[in-house]
Amino acid sequence: WSALIAGYAENDQGHPALKCFEQMQEEGVFPNPVTFIFVIKACGLAGAINKGRHIHTQIIYRGFEREIFVTNTLINMYSKSGLLQDAYNTFEKLPIKDIASWNAMIQGYSMNHDDGKLALGLFDSMHLHGVKPDAITFACVLSACGRANLVVKGRQIFKLMNEAHRISPMIDHFTCMVDLFGRAGSLGNALTIINDMAIPANGTLWHTLLGACNKWGYHKLGKLAFEHAVKLDANDASAYIYL
């Protein structure tokens, strides 16, 4: 049953996964922590948050709330549904928080521009708890800086990532920085980030720059970003819409 539920959940089919879970229970088969991980993911996919809360109650009843992988999945479900207080309450109850726990919570806050400073607060708290950030952490924090328009802080963190933590920026980090500068209207800095990259830009990055050019009316730079985007994909409809 767990393998079947996982198969549906991993292929973004939340409703069939939940139907299998109901059938499993009807047949008297008890779920284990692995079952719950994928059922929670299925609730998030299906937007069945009330069902997710009910399953959370089952997890507590069966004593699985201290299973870190189960709880991390719960934090993800609540965070991605915008239920940040529920996510934080679940996060706080974890006796030992691993990097995935911190990342899930920071990502939840980073998705809401009003909670950018809370994401940064958690990032600072990680250091106090002796947890080293990884590449995912930095992508989440840089995204939070962009949404909260914290340009100076975002620059500091981007520099810190490479110099203090020896984490080489990947395409997601560069995209976050282009987004950060783009939201602030600093398109020259955004282009400098792209030109200084040691890896080739992808469509998402050019779309990010195109969106910023559209917002601020930078027509020439927007045309340049468009040309790069359609070189990668001549049928890129989004690039044409932006242009």
CSV table of C-alpha atoms in Angstrom, one decimal:
chain,number,residue,atom,x,y,z
A,1,TRP,CA,0.0,0.0,0.0
A,2,SER,CA,2.8,2.4,0.9
A,3,ALA,CA,4.5,1.8,-2.4
A,4,LEU,CA,1.3,2.4,-4.4
A,5,ILE,CA,0.5,5.6,-2.5
A,6,ALA,CA,4.1,6.8,-2.9
A,7,GLY,CA,3.9,6.1,-6.7
A,8,TYR,CA,0.8,8.3,-7.0
A,9,ALA,CA,2.2,11.1,-4.8
A,10,GLU,CA,5.6,11.1,-6.5
A,11,ASN,CA,3.7,11.6,-9.8
A,12,ASP,CA,1.7,14.5,-8.5
A,13,GLN,CA,-1.6,12.5,-8.3
A,14,GLY,CA,-2.8,13.5,-4.9
A,15,HIS,CA,-6.4,12.4,-5.1
A,16,PRO,CA,-5.7,8.8,-6.2
A,17,ALA,CA,-3.1,8.5,-3.4
A,18,LEU,CA,-5.7,9.6,-0.9
A,19,LYS,CA,-8.3,7.2,-2.3
A,20,CYS,CA,-5.7,4.3,-1.9
A,21,PHE,CA,-5.1,5.4,1.7
A,22,GLU,CA,-8.8,5.3,2.5
A,23,GLN,CA,-9.1,1.8,0.9
A,24,MET,CA,-6.1,0.6,2.8
A,25,GLN,CA,-7.7,1.7,6.1
A,26,GLU,CA,-11.0,0.1,5.1
A,27,GLU,CA,-9.1,-3.2,4.6
A,28,GLY,CA,-7.7,-2.9,8.2
A,29,VAL,CA,-4.1,-2.3,7.2
A,30,PHE,CA,-2.3,0.1,9.6
A,31,PRO,CA,-0.2,2.9,8.1
A,32,ASN,CA,3.5,3.2,9.1
A,33,PRO,CA,5.7,6.4,9.0
A,34,VAL,CA,6.5,5.9,5.3
A,35,THR,CA,2.8,5.7,4.5
A,36,PHE,CA,2.1,8.9,6.3
A,37,ILE,CA,5.0,10.8,4.6
A,38,PHE,CA,3.4,10.2,1.2
A,39,VAL,CA,-0.2,10.7,2.3
A,40,ILE,CA,0.7,14.1,3.8
A,41,LYS,CA,2.4,14.9,0.5
A,42,ALA,CA,-0.8,13.8,-1.3
A,43,CYS,CA,-2.9,16.1,0.8
A,44,GLY,CA,-0.7,19.0,-0.2
A,45,LEU,CA,-1.0,18.1,-3.9
A,46,ALA,CA,-4.7,17.8,-3.7
A,47,GLY,CA,-5.2,20.9,-1.6
A,48,ALA,CA,-6.9,18.7,1.0
A,49,ILE,CA,-5.7,20.6,4.1
A,50,ASN,CA,-8.6,19.5,6.3
A,51,LYS,CA,-7.7,16.0,5.5
A,52,GLY,CA,-4.1,16.7,6.2
A,53,ARG,CA,-5.0,18.0,9.6
A,54,HIS,CA,-7.0,14.9,10.3
A,55,ILE,CA,-4.1,12.7,9.3
A,56,HIS,CA,-1.8,14.9,11.5
A,57,THR,CA,-4.1,13.8,14.4
A,58,GLN,CA,-3.7,10.2,13.4
A,59,ILE,CA,0.1,10.6,13.4
A,60,ILE,CA,0.0,12.0,16.9
A,61,TYR,CA,-2.3,9.2,18.1
A,62,ARG,CA,0.1,6.5,16.6
A,63,GLY,CA,3.2,8.2,18.2
A,64,PHE,CA,4.8,9.1,14.9
A,65,GLU,CA,5.0,12.9,15.5
A,66,ARG,CA,8.6,12.5,16.6
A,67,GLU,CA,9.6,10.8,13.4
A,68,ILE,CA,11.6,13.6,11.8
A,69,PHE,CA,10.8,12.8,8.1
A,70,VAL,CA,7.1,12.6,8.9
A,71,THR,CA,7.2,16.0,10.7
A,72,ASN,CA,9.2,17.6,8.0
A,73,THR,CA,6.6,16.6,5.5
A,74,LEU,CA,3.9,18.1,7.7
A,75,ILE,CA,5.8,21.4,7.9
A,76,ASN,CA,6.1,21.4,4.1
A,77,MET,CA,2.4,20.8,3.7
A,78,TYR,CA,1.4,23.5,6.1
A,79,SER,CA,4.0,26.0,4.7
A,80,LYS,CA,3.0,25.5,1.1
A,81,SER,CA,-0.6,26.0,2.0
A,82,GLY,CA,0.1,29.3,3.7
A,83,LEU,CA,-0.7,27.9,7.2
A,84,LEU,CA,2.6,29.2,8.6
A,85,GLN,CA,1.5,29.2,12.2
A,86,ASP,CA,0.5,25.5,12.0
A,87,ALA,CA,3.9,24.9,10.3
A,88,TYR,CA,5.8,26.7,13.0
A,89,ASN,CA,3.9,25.0,15.8
A,90,THR,CA,4.8,21.6,14.2
A,91,PHE,CA,8.4,22.8,13.7
A,92,GLU,CA,8.7,23.9,17.4
A,93,LYS,CA,7.6,20.5,18.7
A,94,LEU,CA,10.5,18.7,17.1
A,95,PRO,CA,13.0,17.8,19.8
A,96,ILE,CA,15.8,17.6,17.2
A,97,LYS,CA,15.6,19.7,14.0
A,98,ASP,CA,17.7,18.6,11.0
A,99,ILE,CA,18.6,20.8,8.0
A,100,ALA,CA,15.4,19.7,6.2
A,101,SER,CA,13.3,21.0,9.1
A,102,TRP,CA,14.9,24.4,9.0
A,103,ASN,CA,14.7,24.6,5.2
A,104,ALA,CA,11.0,23.7,5.1
A,105,MET,CA,10.2,26.4,7.7
A,106,ILE,CA,12.4,29.1,6.1
A,107,GLN,CA,10.9,28.2,2.6
A,108,GLY,CA,7.4,28.7,4.1
A,109,TYR,CA,8.3,32.2,5.3
A,110,SER,CA,10.2,33.0,2.1
A,111,MET,CA,7.1,32.5,0.0
A,112,ASN,CA,5.3,35.4,1.8
A,113,HIS,CA,6.8,38.9,1.4
A,114,ASP,CA,5.4,39.9,4.8
A,115,ASP,CA,7.4,37.1,6.5
A,116,GLY,CA,10.8,37.8,4.9
A,117,LYS,CA,12.3,39.0,8.1
A,118,LEU,CA,11.0,35.9,9.9
A,119,ALA,CA,12.8,33.8,7.4
A,120,LEU,CA,16.0,35.7,8.1
A,121,GLY,CA,15.4,35.3,11.8
A,122,LEU,CA,15.2,31.6,11.4
A,123,PHE,CA,18.4,31.6,9.3
A,124,ASP,CA,20.2,33.4,12.1
A,125,SER,CA,18.7,31.0,14.7
A,126,MET,CA,20.1,28.0,12.7
A,127,HIS,CA,23.6,29.3,13.4
A,128,LEU,CA,22.8,29.6,17.1
A,129,HIS,CA,21.7,25.9,17.1
A,130,GLY,CA,24.8,24.8,15.3
A,131,VAL,CA,23.1,23.8,12.1
A,132,LYS,CA,25.0,24.6,9.0
A,133,PRO,CA,23.0,25.9,6.1
A,134,ASP,CA,23.2,24.2,2.7
A,135,ALA,CA,22.5,25.3,-0.9
A,136,ILE,CA,18.7,24.9,-0.4
A,137,THR,CA,18.8,27.1,2.7
A,138,PHE,CA,20.6,29.9,0.8
A,139,ALA,CA,18.1,29.7,-2.1
A,140,CYS,CA,15.2,30.0,0.3
A,141,VAL,CA,16.8,32.9,2.2
A,142,LEU,CA,17.7,34.8,-1.0
A,143,SER,CA,14.2,34.3,-2.2
A,144,ALA,CA,12.9,35.8,1.1
A,145,CYS,CA,15.2,38.8,0.6
A,146,GLY,CA,13.8,39.4,-2.9
A,147,ARG,CA,10.2,39.2,-1.8
A,148,ALA,CA,10.9,41.5,1.2
A,149,ASN,CA,13.0,43.9,-1.0
A,150,LEU,CA,16.0,43.5,1.3
A,151,VAL,CA,18.7,44.2,-1.3
A,152,VAL,CA,21.6,44.9,1.0
A,153,LYS,CA,20.9,41.9,3.1
A,154,GLY,CA,20.5,39.7,0.1
A,155,ARG,CA,23.9,40.8,-1.2
A,156,GLN,CA,25.5,40.1,2.1
A,157,ILE,CA,24.0,36.6,2.2
A,158,PHE,CA,25.0,35.8,-1.4
A,159,LYS,CA,28.6,36.8,-0.5
A,160,LEU,CA,28.5,34.8,2.7
A,161,MET,CA,27.4,31.7,0.9
A,162,ASN,CA,30.6,31.4,-1.1
A,163,GLU,CA,33.2,33.0,1.2
A,164,ALA,CA,32.1,31.7,4.6
A,165,HIS,CA,30.4,28.4,3.7
A,166,ARG,CA,32.2,27.5,0.5
A,167,ILE,CA,29.0,26.8,-1.3
A,168,SER,CA,29.3,27.6,-5.0
A,169,PRO,CA,26.2,29.4,-6.3
A,170,MET,CA,24.0,27.4,-8.6
A,171,ILE,CA,21.4,28.6,-11.2
A,172,ASP,CA,18.7,28.9,-8.5
A,173,HIS,CA,20.9,31.3,-6.4
A,174,PHE,CA,21.7,33.4,-9.4
A,175,THR,CA,18.0,33.6,-10.4
A,176,CYS,CA,17.2,34.7,-6.8
A,177,MET,CA,19.8,37.5,-7.1
A,178,VAL,CA,18.4,38.6,-10.5
A,179,ASP,CA,14.9,38.6,-9.0
A,180,LEU,CA,16.2,40.6,-6.0
A,181,PHE,CA,17.8,43.3,-8.1
A,182,GLY,CA,14.9,43.2,-10.6
A,183,ARG,CA,12.2,43.8,-7.9
A,184,ALA,CA,14.3,46.8,-6.7
A,185,GLY,CA,14.6,48.2,-10.2
A,186,SER,CA,18.4,47.7,-10.2
A,187,LEU,CA,18.5,46.1,-13.7
A,188,GLY,CA,22.2,46.9,-14.2
A,189,ASN,CA,23.2,44.9,-11.2
A,190,ALA,CA,20.9,42.1,-12.4
A,191,LEU,CA,22.7,42.0,-15.8
A,192,THR,CA,26.1,42.0,-14.1
A,193,ILE,CA,25.1,38.9,-12.1
A,194,ILE,CA,24.3,37.1,-15.3
A,195,ASN,CA,27.4,38.3,-17.1
A,196,ASP,CA,29.6,37.2,-14.2
A,197,MET,CA,28.1,33.7,-13.9
A,198,ALA,CA,30.4,30.7,-14.5
A,199,ILE,CA,27.5,28.6,-15.7
A,200,PRO,CA,25.1,29.2,-18.6
A,201,ALA,CA,21.8,31.0,-17.9
A,202,ASN,CA,18.6,29.0,-18.4
A,203,GLY,CA,15.1,30.0,-19.5
A,204,THR,CA,13.9,30.7,-15.9
A,205,LEU,CA,16.7,33.2,-15.3
A,206,TRP,CA,16.0,35.1,-18.6
A,207,HIS,CA,12.3,35.1,-17.7
A,208,THR,CA,13.1,36.6,-14.4
A,209,LEU,CA,15.0,39.4,-16.0
A,210,LEU,CA,12.3,39.8,-18.7
A,211,GLY,CA,9.7,40.2,-16.0
A,212,ALA,CA,11.7,42.9,-14.3
A,213,CYS,CA,12.3,44.8,-17.6
A,214,ASN,CA,8.5,44.6,-18.2
A,215,LYS,CA,7.8,46.0,-14.7
A,216,TRP,CA,10.3,49.0,-15.0
A,217,GLY,CA,10.0,49.6,-18.8
A,218,TYR,CA,13.6,48.7,-19.7
A,219,HIS,CA,12.8,48.0,-23.4
A,220,LYS,CA,16.3,47.4,-24.8
A,221,LEU,CA,17.4,45.1,-22.0
A,222,GLY,CA,14.1,43.3,-22.2
A,223,LYS,CA,14.7,42.7,-25.9
A,224,LEU,CA,18.1,41.3,-25.1
A,225,ALA,CA,16.7,39.0,-22.4
A,226,PHE,CA,14.0,37.9,-24.9
A,227,GLU,CA,16.5,37.0,-27.6
A,228,HIS,CA,18.5,34.8,-25.1
A,229,ALA,CA,15.3,33.1,-24.0
A,230,VAL,CA,14.1,32.2,-27.5
A,231,LYS,CA,17.6,31.0,-28.4
A,232,LEU,CA,17.1,28.4,-25.7
A,233,ASP,CA,13.5,27.6,-26.8
A,234,ALA,CA,12.1,29.1,-30.0
A,235,ASN,CA,8.5,28.1,-28.9
A,236,ASP,CA,8.8,29.9,-25.5
A,237,ALA,CA,5.4,31.5,-25.3
A,238,SER,CA,6.0,33.2,-22.0
A,239,ALA,CA,9.0,35.1,-23.5
A,240,TYR,CA,6.8,36.4,-26.3
A,241,ILE,CA,4.1,37.5,-23.9
A,242,TYR,CA,6.7,39.4,-21.8
A,243,LEU,CA,8.1,41.1,-24.9
